[in-house]
mmCIF file of C-alpha atoms in Angstrom:
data_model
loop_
_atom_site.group_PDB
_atom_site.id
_atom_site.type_symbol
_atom_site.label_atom_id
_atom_site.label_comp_id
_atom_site.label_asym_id
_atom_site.label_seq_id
_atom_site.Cartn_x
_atom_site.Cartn_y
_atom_site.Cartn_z
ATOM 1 C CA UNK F 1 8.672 11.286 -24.250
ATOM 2 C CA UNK F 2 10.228 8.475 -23.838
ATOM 3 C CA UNK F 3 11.452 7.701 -19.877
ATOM 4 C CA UNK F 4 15.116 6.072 -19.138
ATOM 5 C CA UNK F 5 15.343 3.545 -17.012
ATOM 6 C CA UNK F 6 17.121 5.757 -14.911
ATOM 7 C CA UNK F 7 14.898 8.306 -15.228
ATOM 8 C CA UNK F 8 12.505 5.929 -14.059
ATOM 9 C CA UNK F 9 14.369 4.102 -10.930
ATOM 10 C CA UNK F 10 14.690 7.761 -9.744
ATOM 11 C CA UNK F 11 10.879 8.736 -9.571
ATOM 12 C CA UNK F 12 10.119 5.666 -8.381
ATOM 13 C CA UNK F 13 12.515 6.368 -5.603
ATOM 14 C CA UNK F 14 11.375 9.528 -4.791
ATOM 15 C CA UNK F 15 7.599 8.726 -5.139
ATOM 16 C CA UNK F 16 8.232 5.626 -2.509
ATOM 17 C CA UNK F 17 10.615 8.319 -0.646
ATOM 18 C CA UNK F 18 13.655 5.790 -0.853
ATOM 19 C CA UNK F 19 15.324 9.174 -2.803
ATOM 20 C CA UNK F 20 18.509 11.072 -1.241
ATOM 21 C CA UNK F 21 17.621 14.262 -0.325
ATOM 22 C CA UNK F 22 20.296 15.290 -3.182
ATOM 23 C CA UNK F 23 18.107 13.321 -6.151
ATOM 24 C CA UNK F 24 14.813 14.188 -4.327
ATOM 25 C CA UNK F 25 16.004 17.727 -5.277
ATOM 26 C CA UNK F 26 16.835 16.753 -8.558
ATOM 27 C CA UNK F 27 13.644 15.292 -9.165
ATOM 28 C CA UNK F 28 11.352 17.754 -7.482
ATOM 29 C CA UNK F 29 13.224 20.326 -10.038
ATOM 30 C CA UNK F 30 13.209 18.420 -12.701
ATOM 31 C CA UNK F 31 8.866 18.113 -12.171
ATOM 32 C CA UNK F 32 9.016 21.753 -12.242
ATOM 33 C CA UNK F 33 10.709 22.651 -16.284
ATOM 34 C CA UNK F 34 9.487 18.932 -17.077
ATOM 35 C CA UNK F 35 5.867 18.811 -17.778
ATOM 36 C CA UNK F 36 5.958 15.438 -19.333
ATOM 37 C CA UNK F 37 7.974 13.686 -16.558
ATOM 38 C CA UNK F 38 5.398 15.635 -14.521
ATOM 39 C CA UNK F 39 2.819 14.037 -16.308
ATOM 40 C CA UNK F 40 4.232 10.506 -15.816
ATOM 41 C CA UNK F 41 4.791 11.260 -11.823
ATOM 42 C CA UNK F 42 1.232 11.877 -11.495
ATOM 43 C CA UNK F 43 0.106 8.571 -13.283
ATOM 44 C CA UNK F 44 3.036 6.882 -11.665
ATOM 45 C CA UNK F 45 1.402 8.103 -7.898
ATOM 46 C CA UNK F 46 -2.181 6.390 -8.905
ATOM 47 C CA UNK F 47 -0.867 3.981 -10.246
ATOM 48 C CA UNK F 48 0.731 3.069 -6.580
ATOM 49 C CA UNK F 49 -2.864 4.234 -5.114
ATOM 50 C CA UNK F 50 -4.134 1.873 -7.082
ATOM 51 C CA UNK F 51 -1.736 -0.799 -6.057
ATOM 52 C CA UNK F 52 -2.004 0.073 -2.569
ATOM 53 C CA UNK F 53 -6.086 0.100 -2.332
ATOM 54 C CA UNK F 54 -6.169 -3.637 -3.699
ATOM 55 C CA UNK F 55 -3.637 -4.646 -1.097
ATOM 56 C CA UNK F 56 -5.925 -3.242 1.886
ATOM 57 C CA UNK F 57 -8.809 -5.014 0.321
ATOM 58 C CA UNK F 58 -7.120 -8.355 0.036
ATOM 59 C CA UNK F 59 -6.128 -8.186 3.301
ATOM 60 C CA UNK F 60 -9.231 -6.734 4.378
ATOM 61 C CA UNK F 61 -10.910 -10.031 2.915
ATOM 62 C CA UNK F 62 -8.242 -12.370 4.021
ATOM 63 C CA UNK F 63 -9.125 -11.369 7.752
ATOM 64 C CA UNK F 64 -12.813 -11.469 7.277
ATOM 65 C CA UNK F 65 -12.040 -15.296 6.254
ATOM 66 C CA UNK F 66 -10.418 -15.913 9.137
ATOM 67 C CA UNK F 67 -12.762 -14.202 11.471
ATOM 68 C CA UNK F 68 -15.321 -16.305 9.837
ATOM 69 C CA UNK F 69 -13.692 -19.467 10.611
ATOM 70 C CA UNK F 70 -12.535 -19.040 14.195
ATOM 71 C CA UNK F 71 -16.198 -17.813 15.972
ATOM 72 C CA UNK F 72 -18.208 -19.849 13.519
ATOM 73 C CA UNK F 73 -16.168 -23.166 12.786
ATOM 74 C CA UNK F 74 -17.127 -25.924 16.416
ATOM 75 C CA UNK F 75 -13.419 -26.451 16.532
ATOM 76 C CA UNK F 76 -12.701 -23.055 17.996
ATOM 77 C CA UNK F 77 -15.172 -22.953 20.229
ATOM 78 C CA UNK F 78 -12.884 -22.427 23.492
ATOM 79 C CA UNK F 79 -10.812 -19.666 21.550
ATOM 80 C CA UNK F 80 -13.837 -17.910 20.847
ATOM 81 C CA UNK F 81 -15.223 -18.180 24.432
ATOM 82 C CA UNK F 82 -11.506 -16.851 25.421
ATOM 83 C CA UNK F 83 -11.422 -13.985 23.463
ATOM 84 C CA UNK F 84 -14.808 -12.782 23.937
ATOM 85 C CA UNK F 85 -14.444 -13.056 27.643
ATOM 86 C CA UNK F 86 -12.018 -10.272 27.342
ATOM 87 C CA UNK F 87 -14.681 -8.183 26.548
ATOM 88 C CA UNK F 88 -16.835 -9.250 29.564
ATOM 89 C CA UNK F 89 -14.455 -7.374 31.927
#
């Protein structure tokens, strides 16, 4: 089956919940006499999973670099000091 674009903007609404509650509706019936737009939700939702789980990992890493460079690098010696002595409390 080939999806319209509108077809499209409108799952990808509801899936990200930007959707009216009118076209939510719409949507939500037409997953239930639609099997193939049912289909394409599903892959559509990992797909975003997907998308989402690389994010949290990138970010994830991105803060590990920077945790690595301010209580390892000399230069940051007094933040370090400062932010561990909230934990000495």
């Amino acid at each position: 089956m080939k999806t319209s674009l509108d077809e499209m903007q409108l799952m990808e609404d509801c899936l990200l919940e930007r959707a009216s509650d009118e076209h939510r509706l719409l949507f939500e019936a037409n997953l239930l006499v639609n099997p193939a737009l049912r289909e394409d939700a599903h892959w559509q939702r990992k797909t975003y999973g997907i998308i989402s789980e690389y994010g949290r990992q990138q970010l994830r890493a991105e803060l590990e670099r920077v945790h690595h460079v301010l209580f390892t690098a000399p230069r940051h010696q007094a933040f370090r000091d400062r932010v561990l002595g909230f934990f000495r409390r």
